[in-house]
Coordinates of C-alpha atoms in Angstrom, one line a residue:
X1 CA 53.5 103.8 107.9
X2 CA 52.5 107.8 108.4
X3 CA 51.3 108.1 111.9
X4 CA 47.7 109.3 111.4
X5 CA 47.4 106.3 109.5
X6 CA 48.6 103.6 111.7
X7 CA 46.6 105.2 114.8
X8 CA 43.7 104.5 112.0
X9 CA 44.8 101.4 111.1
X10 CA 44.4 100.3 114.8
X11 CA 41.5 101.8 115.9
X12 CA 39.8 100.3 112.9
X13 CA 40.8 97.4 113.7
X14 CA 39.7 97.8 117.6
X15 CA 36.1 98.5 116.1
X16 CA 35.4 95.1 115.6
X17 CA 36.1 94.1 119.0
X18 CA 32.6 94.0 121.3
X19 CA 34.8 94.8 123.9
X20 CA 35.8 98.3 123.4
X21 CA 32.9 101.2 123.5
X22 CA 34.0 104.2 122.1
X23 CA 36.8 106.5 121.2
X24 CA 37.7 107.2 124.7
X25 CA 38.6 103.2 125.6
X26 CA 40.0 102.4 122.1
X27 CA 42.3 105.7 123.0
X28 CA 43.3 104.2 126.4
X29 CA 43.7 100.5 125.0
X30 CA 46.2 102.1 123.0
X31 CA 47.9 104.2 124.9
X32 CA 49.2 101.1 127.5
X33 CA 49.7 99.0 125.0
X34 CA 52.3 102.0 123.6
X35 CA 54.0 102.1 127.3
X36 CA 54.6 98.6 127.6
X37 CA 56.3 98.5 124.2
X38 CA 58.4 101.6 124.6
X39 CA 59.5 100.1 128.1
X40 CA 60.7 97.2 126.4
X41 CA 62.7 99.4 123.7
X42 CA 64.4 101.4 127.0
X43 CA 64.8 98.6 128.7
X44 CA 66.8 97.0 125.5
X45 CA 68.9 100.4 126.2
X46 CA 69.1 100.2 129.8
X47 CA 70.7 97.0 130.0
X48 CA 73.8 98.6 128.0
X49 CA 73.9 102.2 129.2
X50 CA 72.5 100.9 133.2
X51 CA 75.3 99.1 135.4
X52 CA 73.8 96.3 136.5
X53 CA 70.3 97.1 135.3
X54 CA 67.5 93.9 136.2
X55 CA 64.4 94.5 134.8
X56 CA 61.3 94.7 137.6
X57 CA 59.6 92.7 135.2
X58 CA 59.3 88.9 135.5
X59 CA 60.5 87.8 132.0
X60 CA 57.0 86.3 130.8
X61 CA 55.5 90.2 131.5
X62 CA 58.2 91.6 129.5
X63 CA 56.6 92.8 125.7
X64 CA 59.2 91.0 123.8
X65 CA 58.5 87.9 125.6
X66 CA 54.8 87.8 124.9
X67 CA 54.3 90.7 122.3
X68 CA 56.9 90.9 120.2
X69 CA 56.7 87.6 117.8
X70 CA 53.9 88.3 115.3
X71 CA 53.0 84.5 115.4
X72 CA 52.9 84.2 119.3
X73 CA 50.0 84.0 121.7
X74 CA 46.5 84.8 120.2
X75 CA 43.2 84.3 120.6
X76 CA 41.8 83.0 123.8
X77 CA 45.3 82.1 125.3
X78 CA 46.1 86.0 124.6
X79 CA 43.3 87.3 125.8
X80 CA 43.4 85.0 129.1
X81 CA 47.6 86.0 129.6
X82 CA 46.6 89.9 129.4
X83 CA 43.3 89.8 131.7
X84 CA 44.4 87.2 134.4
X85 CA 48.6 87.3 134.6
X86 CA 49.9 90.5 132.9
X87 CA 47.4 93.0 134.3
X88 CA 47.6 91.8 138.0
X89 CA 51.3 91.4 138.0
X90 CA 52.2 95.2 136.8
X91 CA 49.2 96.7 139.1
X92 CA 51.4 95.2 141.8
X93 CA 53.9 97.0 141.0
X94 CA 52.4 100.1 142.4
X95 CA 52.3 99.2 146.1
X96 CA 54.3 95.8 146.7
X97 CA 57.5 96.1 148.9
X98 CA 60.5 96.3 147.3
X99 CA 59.7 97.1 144.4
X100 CA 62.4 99.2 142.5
X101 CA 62.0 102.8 140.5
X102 CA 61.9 101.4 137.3
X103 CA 59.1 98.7 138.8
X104 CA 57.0 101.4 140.6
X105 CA 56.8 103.8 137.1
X106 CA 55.2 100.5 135.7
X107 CA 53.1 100.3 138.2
X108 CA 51.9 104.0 138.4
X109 CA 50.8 103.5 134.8
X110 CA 49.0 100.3 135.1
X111 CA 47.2 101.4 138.5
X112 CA 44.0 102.4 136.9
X113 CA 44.5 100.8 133.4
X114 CA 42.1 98.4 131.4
X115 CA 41.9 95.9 128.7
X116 CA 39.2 96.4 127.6
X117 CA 39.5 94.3 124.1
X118 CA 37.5 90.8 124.0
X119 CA 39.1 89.2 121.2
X120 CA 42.5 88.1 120.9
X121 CA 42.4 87.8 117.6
X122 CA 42.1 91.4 117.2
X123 CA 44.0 92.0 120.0
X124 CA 47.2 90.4 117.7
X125 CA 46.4 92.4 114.9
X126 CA 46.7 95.3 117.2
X127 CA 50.4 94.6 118.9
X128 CA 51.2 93.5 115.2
X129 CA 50.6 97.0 114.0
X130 CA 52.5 98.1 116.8
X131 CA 55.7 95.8 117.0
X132 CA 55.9 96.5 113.1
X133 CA 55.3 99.9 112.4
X134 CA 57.3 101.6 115.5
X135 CA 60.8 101.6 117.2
X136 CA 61.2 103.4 120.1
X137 CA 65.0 103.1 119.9
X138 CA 65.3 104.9 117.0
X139 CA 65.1 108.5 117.3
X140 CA 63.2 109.5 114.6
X141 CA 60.2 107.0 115.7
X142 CA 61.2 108.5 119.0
X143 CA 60.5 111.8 117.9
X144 CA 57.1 110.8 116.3
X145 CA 55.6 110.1 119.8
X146 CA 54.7 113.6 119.8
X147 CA 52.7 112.9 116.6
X148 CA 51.4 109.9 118.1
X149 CA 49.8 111.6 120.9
X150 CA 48.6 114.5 119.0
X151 CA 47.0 112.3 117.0
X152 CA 45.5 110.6 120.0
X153 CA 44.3 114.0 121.9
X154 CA 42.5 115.1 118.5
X155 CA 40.5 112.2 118.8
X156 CA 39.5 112.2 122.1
X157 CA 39.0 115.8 121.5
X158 CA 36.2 114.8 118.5
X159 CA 34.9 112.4 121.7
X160 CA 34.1 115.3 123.6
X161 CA 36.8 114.4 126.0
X162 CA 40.0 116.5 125.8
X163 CA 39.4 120.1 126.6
X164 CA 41.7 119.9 129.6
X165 CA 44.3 118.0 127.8
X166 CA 46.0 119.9 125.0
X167 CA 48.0 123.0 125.3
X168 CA 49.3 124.2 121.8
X169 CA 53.2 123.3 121.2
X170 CA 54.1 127.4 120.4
X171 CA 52.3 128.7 123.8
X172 CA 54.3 125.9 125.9
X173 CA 57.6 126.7 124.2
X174 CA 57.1 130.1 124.6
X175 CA 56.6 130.4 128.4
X176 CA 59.5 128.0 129.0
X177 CA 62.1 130.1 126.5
X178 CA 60.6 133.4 129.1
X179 CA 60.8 131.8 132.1
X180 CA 64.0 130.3 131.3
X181 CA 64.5 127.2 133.6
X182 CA 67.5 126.7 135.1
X183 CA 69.5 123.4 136.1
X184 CA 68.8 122.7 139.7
X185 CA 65.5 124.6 139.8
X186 CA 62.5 122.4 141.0
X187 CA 59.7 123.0 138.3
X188 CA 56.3 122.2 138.7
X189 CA 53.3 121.9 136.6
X190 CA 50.3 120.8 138.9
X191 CA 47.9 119.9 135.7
X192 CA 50.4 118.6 133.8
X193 CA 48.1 116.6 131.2
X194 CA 49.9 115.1 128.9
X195 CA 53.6 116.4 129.9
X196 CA 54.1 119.4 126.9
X197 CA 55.4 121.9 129.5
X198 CA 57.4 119.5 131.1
X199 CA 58.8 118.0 128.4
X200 CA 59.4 121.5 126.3
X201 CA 61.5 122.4 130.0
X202 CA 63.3 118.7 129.6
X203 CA 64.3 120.1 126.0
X204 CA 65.1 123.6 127.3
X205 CA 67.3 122.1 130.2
X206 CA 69.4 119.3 128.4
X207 CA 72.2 122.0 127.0
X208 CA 72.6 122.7 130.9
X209 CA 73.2 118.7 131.5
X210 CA 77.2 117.9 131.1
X211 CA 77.5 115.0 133.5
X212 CA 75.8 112.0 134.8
X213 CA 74.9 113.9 138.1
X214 CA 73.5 116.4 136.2
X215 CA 70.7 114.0 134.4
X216 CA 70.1 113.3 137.7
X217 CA 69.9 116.7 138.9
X218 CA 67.3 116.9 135.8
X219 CA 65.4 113.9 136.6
X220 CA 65.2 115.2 139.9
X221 CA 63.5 118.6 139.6
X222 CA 61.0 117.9 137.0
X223 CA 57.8 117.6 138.6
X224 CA 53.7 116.7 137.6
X225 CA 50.8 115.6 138.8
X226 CA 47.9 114.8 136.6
X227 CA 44.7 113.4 138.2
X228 CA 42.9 111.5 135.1
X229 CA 44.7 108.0 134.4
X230 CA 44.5 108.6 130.9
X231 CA 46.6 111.7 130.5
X232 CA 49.4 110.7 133.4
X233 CA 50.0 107.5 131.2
X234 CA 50.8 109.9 128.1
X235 CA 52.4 111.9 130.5
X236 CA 54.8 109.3 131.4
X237 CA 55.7 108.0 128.2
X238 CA 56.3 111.5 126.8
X239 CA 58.9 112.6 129.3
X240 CA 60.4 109.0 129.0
X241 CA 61.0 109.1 125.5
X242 CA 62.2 112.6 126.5
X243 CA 65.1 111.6 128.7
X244 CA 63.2 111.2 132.0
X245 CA 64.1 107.3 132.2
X246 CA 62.4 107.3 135.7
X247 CA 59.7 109.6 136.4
X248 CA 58.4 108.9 139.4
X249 CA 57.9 112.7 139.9
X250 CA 55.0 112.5 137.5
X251 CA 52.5 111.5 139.7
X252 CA 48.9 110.3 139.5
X253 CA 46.8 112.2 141.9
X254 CA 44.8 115.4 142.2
X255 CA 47.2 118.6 143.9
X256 CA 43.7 120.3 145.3
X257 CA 42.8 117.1 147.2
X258 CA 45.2 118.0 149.8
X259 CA 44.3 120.8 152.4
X260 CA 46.7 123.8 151.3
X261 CA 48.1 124.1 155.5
X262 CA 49.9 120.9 154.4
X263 CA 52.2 122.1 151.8
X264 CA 55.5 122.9 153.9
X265 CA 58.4 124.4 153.0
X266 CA 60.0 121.2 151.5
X267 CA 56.8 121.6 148.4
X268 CA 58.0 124.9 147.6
X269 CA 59.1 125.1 144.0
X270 CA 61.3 128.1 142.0
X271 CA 59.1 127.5 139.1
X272 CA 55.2 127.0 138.2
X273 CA 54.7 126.6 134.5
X274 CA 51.3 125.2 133.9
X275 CA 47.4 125.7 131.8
X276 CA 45.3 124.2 134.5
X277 CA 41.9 123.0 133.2
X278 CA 39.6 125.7 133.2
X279 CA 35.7 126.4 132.9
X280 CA 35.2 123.0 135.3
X281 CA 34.0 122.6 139.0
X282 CA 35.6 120.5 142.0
X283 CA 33.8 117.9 143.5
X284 CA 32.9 119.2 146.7
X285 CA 34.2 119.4 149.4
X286 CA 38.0 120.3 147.6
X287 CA 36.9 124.1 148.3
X288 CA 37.3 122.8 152.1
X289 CA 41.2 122.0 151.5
X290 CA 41.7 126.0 151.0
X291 CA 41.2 129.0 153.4
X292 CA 37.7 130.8 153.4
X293 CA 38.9 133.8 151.1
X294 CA 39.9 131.2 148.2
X295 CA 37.2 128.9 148.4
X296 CA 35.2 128.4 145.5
X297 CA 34.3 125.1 143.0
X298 CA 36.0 126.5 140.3
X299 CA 38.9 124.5 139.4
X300 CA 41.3 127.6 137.8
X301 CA 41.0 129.8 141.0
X302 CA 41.6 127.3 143.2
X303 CA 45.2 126.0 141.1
X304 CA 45.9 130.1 141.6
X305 CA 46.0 130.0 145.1
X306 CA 48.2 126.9 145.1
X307 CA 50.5 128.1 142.5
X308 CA 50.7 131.3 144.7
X309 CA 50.7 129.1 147.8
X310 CA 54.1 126.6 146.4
X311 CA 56.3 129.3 145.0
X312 CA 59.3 130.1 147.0
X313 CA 59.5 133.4 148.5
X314 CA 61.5 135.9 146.9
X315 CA 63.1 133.5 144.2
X316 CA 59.8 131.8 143.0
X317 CA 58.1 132.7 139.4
X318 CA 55.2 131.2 137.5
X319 CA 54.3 131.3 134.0
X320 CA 50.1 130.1 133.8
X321 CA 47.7 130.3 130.9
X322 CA 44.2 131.5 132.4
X323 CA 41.0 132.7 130.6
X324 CA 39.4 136.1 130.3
X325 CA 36.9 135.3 133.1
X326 CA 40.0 135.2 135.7
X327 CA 40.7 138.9 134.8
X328 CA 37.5 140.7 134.6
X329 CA 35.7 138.2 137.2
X330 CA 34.8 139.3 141.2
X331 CA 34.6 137.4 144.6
X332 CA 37.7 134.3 145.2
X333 CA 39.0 136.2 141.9
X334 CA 39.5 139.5 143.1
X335 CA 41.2 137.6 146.5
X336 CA 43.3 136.4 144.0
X337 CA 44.3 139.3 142.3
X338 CA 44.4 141.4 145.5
X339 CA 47.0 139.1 146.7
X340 CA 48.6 138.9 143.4
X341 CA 49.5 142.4 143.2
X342 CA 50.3 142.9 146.4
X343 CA 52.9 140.0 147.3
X344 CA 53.7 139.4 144.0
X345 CA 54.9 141.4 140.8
X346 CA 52.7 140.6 138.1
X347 CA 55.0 141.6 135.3
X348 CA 53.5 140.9 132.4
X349 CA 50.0 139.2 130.7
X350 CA 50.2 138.4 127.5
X351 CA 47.1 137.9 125.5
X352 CA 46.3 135.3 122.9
X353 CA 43.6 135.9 120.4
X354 CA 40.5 134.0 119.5
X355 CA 41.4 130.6 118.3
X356 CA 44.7 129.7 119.7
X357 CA 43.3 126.6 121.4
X358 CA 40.9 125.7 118.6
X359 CA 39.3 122.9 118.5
X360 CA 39.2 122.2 121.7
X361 CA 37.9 125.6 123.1
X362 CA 36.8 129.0 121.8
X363 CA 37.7 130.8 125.3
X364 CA 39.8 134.1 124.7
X365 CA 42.9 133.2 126.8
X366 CA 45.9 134.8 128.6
X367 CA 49.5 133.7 130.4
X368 CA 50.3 135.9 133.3
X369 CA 54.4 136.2 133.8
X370 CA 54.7 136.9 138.2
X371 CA 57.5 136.7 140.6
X372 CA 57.1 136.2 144.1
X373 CA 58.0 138.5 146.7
X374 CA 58.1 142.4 145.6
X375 CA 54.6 143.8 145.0
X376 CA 53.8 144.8 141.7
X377 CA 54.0 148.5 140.6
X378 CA 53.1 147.9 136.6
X379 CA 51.7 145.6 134.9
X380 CA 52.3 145.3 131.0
X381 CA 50.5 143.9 128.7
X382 CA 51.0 142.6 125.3
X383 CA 48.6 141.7 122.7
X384 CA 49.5 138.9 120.3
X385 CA 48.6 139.9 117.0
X386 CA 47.0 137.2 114.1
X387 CA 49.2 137.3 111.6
X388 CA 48.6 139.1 108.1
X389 CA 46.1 137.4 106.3
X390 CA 44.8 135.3 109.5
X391 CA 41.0 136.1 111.6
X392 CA 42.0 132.8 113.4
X393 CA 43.7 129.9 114.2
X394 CA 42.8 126.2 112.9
X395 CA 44.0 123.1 112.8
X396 CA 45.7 123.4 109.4
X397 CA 46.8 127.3 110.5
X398 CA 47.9 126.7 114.1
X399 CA 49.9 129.5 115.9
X400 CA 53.4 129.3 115.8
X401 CA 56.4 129.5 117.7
X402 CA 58.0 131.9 115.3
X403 CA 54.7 134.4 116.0
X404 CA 56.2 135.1 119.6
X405 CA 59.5 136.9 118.2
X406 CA 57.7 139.9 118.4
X407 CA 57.0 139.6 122.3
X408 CA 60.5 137.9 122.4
X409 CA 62.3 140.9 121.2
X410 CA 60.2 143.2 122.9
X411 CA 60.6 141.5 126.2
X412 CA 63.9 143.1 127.3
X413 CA 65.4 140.0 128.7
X414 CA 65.8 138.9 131.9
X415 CA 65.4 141.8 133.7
X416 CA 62.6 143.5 131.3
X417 CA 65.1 146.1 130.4
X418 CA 64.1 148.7 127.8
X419 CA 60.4 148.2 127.4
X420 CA 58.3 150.2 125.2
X421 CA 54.7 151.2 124.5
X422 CA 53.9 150.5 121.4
X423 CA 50.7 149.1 119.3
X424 CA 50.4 146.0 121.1
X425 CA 51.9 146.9 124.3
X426 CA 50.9 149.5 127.0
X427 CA 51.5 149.3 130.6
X428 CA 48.7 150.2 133.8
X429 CA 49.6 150.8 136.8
X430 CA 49.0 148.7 140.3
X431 CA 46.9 151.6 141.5
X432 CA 44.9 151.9 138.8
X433 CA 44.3 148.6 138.9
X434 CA 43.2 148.1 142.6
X435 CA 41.3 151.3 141.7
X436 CA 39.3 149.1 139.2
X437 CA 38.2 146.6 141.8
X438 CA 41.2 144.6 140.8
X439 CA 39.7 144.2 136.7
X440 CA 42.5 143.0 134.7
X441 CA 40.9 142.7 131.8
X442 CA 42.6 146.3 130.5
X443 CA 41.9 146.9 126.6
X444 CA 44.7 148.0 124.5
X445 CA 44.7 151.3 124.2
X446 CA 45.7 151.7 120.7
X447 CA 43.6 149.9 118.8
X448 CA 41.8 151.6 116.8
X449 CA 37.7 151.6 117.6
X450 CA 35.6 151.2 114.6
X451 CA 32.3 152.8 115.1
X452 CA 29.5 151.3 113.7
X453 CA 27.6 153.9 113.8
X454 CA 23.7 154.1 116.0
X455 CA 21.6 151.6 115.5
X456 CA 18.5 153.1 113.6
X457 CA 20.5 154.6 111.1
X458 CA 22.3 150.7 111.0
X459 CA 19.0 149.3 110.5
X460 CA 17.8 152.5 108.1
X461 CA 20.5 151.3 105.9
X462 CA 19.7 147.5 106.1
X463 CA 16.2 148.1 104.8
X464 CA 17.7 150.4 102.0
X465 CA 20.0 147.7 100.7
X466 CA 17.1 144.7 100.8
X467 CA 14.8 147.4 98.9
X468 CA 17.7 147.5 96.3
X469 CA 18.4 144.3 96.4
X470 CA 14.7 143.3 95.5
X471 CA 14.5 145.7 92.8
X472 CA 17.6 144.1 91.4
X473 CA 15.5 140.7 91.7
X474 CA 12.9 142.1 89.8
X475 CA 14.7 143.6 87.3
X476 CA 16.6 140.5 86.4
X477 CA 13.5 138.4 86.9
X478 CA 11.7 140.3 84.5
X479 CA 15.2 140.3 81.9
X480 CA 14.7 136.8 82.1
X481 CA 10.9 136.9 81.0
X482 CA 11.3 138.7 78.0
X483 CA 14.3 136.6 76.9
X484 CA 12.7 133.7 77.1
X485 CA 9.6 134.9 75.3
X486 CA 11.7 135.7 72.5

C-alpha cells in the first residue's frame, strides 16, 4: 500500500473513535504506535547482530507479543492492556534504576505519550494496518519512513501545527555537504524537530565509518534536543532507522531553559547545524537564563546566542537557517551581529527566495555559514535563483538539491578559494557593515531595478486603459444588439 494512502487508511479509521480529537492526537496516536513496531523490527535484528542483546522489554510489552497477530487482543481487553499495563511499564523506563540504553530510549519516547483511542476495536484495525502494510527490516520500507513522516508533518501542518517542524530535504542536505562533518566531530542541532539535519549528517558521515568503534564514534557525536514530545518521538525513530540504534543523545528538553553560565567547556560542540523555530516567543522568564545584552522573548535570537555561546573556539562552525527580520532587525539583533562579526567570520549568507518553506511559512529566509574565532573581514553573499520557468516553490515544485550546484561550484571548497562576483554573488565588507548599524540585509547589487515609473502617471495610465476597456464593452455590447435584432 502507497504511503499517503495507508497514513489515510488509518486516520480514517481513527475518526470513528470518540476518543481522538483532531489531526494533532490522531498524528501522535500514530506516531508511537510506529516506534513500538519499528523497535520490535530492530530488536528482531539486534538479537543477531547484538552479543548478548536482552530486550529491556518484559516479553508481554514487546509488539510482537501483543500487536503482531491480527486476531489477538481487541476490544475492551486491548484497550484495558494499552491504558493500564503497556503505557505505565514503558513510562518507567525513563527514570527507574537500572534500566539499560536500549530501555531508557523507550522510555524517552513514551514520557509524554498518550493513547488517546477509546475503542479497541478500532484500535486493531489500526495495528492491523500497521503490522500488514510495513517492515521495518526491509530497507526499502525502511527508506519510506521519510515518506511516512512527511506525510505526517503535511498534516499537522494543514492542523495549523507544524511551522517549526519541517525544514525542506534540499536546504538540510545542502548545509551538511558545506559544512562537511567530519568523523569524530560532536554535532549539534539544538531544535532538531524531527531529526532531517541530523539524519542528512548520519548519511554524510557513514562512508567515514569502517569499524565497529567507528559506529560508536558516530553514535556518539550526533546530538538533538527537541522540546515538543511529538517531534522528539519522530526524531527518534528517524535517526533509528537511520543507523542511530541508541540515541540517547536526542533528548527531550528545551536548550534555552538552562542559564547560558552553565554550559562549560565539556558542551562545546565543533559543529551547529540547525533552523531553529522562528517568529515565536519564550515563555518568560527563559530571557532570564541569558546575559542582559541577549535577552529578548524571541526564540531565534536567543538559539543565536547559544549557538555562538557552544561552538568551540577557534575550530567551531555553524551552518543556521534564520529569517530576513534577523538581518535587517535592531536591539538583542544587532548584539548579535556585533558579536558575530567581531569574534566570528561570517563567511557567507546565502539567501533563499520566496517559497522555499511553502506551506508552512511565507517568510523570506537565509543560512548564515560562520567559524568561530577570527573576526570577519567579508561577508559574501549569494542569492539562490528560482529556476527558469519558476516565481516559486510548491508542494508539487519543491526546491531541489540539484538547484545548489550553482553555489556548490561557486563555493571554492574548503577554504573558499577562488571566489567571484558575479550575478548572484557580491561580497560587503565588515566595515561597511558595522557602518550600517550592523544591517545585513545587503541587496544584490546586480539585479537589475525595474522602475515603474511615478505614481500619477501609473494611475494616468490605469484610467486610460479602463476608459478603453469600457469602450470596448460598449462596442461589443452594442455588436451584440444589432445581431440579435437581425
Amino acid at each position: 500500500m502507497a504511503i499517503a494512502t495507508l497514513i489515510k487508511t488509518i486516520q480514517d479509521i481513527m475518526r470513528k473513535d470518540v476518543g481522538v480529537d483532531g489531526d494533532a492526537q490522531r498524528i501522535s496516536q500514530i506516531v508511537w504506535l510506529l516506534f513500538l513496531k519499528i523497535f520490535d523490527d530492530k530488536e528482531q535484528e539486534w538479537e543477531f547482530t547484538v552479543k548478548g542483546y536482552k530486550s529491556p522489554l518484559q516479553s508481554q510489552f514487546r509488539w510482537s507479543t501483543w500487536a503482531k497477530n491480527p486476531e489477538g487482543m481487541t476490544g475492551e481487553e486491548l484497550i484495558g492492556f494499552v491504558n493500564n499495563d503497556l503505557f505505565p511499564s514503558l513510562k518507567k523506563l525513563a527514570n527507574a534504576a537500572g534500566v539499560l540504553p536500549h530501555g531508557r530510549v523507550v522510555g524517552a519516547v513514551f514520557e509524554d505519550a498518550y493513547n488517546y483511542m477509546k475503542s479497541g476495536t478500532l484500535l486493531r484495525q489500526v495495528i492491523n494496518c500497521i503490522e500488514s502494510d510495513v517492515d521495518f527490516n526491509s530497507s526499502s520500507d525502511r527508506h519510506l519512513f521519510n515518506d511516512i513522516y512527511e506525510k505526517i508533518l503535511a498534516d499537522l501542518q494543514s492542523a495549523g501545527n507544524a511551522g517549526e517542524y519541517y525544514t525542506p530535504r534540499a536546504v538540510t542536505q545542502f548545509m551538511v555537504d558545506i559544512i562537511n562533518p567530519r568523523l569524530g566531530e560532536k554535532v549539534l542541532d539544538p531544535a532538531c524537530g524531527t531529526g532531517g539535519f541530523l539524519t542528512n549528517t548520519i548519511e554524510h558521515l557513514k562512508p567515514q565509518v569502517k569499524t565497529a568503534e567507528d559506529l560508536k564514534t558516530l553514535q556518539d557525536t550526533i546530538t538533538g534536543v527537541e522540546k515538543k514530545p511529538l517531534p522528539h518521538m519522530l526524531a527518534m525513530t528517524n535517526v533509528m532507522l537511520h543507523g542511530i540504534d541508541v540515541p540517547t543523545n536526542i533528548r527531550h528538553d528545551n536548550t534555552l531553559s538552562r542559564p547560558l553560565r552553565d554550559y562549560g567547556p565539556k558542551d562545546r560542540v565543533d559543529i551547529v547545524i540547525t533552523n531553529p523555530p522562528f517568529g515565536g516567543m519564550e515563555e518568560d522568564g527563559i530571557e532570564n537564563n541569558f546575559p542582559r545584552k541577549y535577552q529578548t522573548r524571541e526564540t531565534a535570537d536567543l538559539f543565536m546566542a547559544l549557538i555562538m555561546h557552544l561552538l568551540k573556539p577557534d575550530t567551531g562552525r555553524a551552518a543556521v537557517v534564520l529569517p530576513d527580520g534577523f538581518l535587517f532587525g535592531e536591539g538583542t539583533k544587532t548584539n548579535l551581529k556585533r558579536e558575530l562579526l567581531e569574534e566570528f567570520n561570517l563567511h557567507t549568507i546565502v539567501r533563499l527566495p520566496k517559497g522555499v518553506f511553502s506551506p508552512y511559512t511565507g517568510i523570506n529566509t537565509n543560512i548564515l555559514f560562520f567559524e568561530k574565532g577570527e573576526p570577519t573581514q567579508d561577508v559574501w553573499f549569494f542569492e539562490h535563483p528560482y529556476p527558469a520557468g519558476y516565481k516559486s516553490y510548491s508542494r508539487s515544485k519543491p526546491l531541489t538539491i540539484q538547484e545548489f550546484d550553482r553555489e556548490k561550484e561557486w563555493w571554492g571548497g574548503a577554504a573558499r578559494k577562488g571566489r567571484k562576483v558575479n550575478e548572484y554573488a557580491w561580497k560587503v565588507s565588515a566595515q561597511e557593515i558595522a557602518a550600517r548599524n550592523y544591517n545585513l540585509d545587503c541587496k544584490n547589487p546586480h539585479e537589475v531595478e525595474v522602475n515603474h515609473g511615478e505614481p500619477d502617471e501609473l494611475m494616468q495610465e490605469y484610467l486610460a486603459i479602463v476608459d478603453q476597456l469600457e469602450a470596448a464593452q460598449d462596442a461589443l455590447k452594442q455588436e451584440l444588439i444589432q445581431a440579435l435584432g437581425e
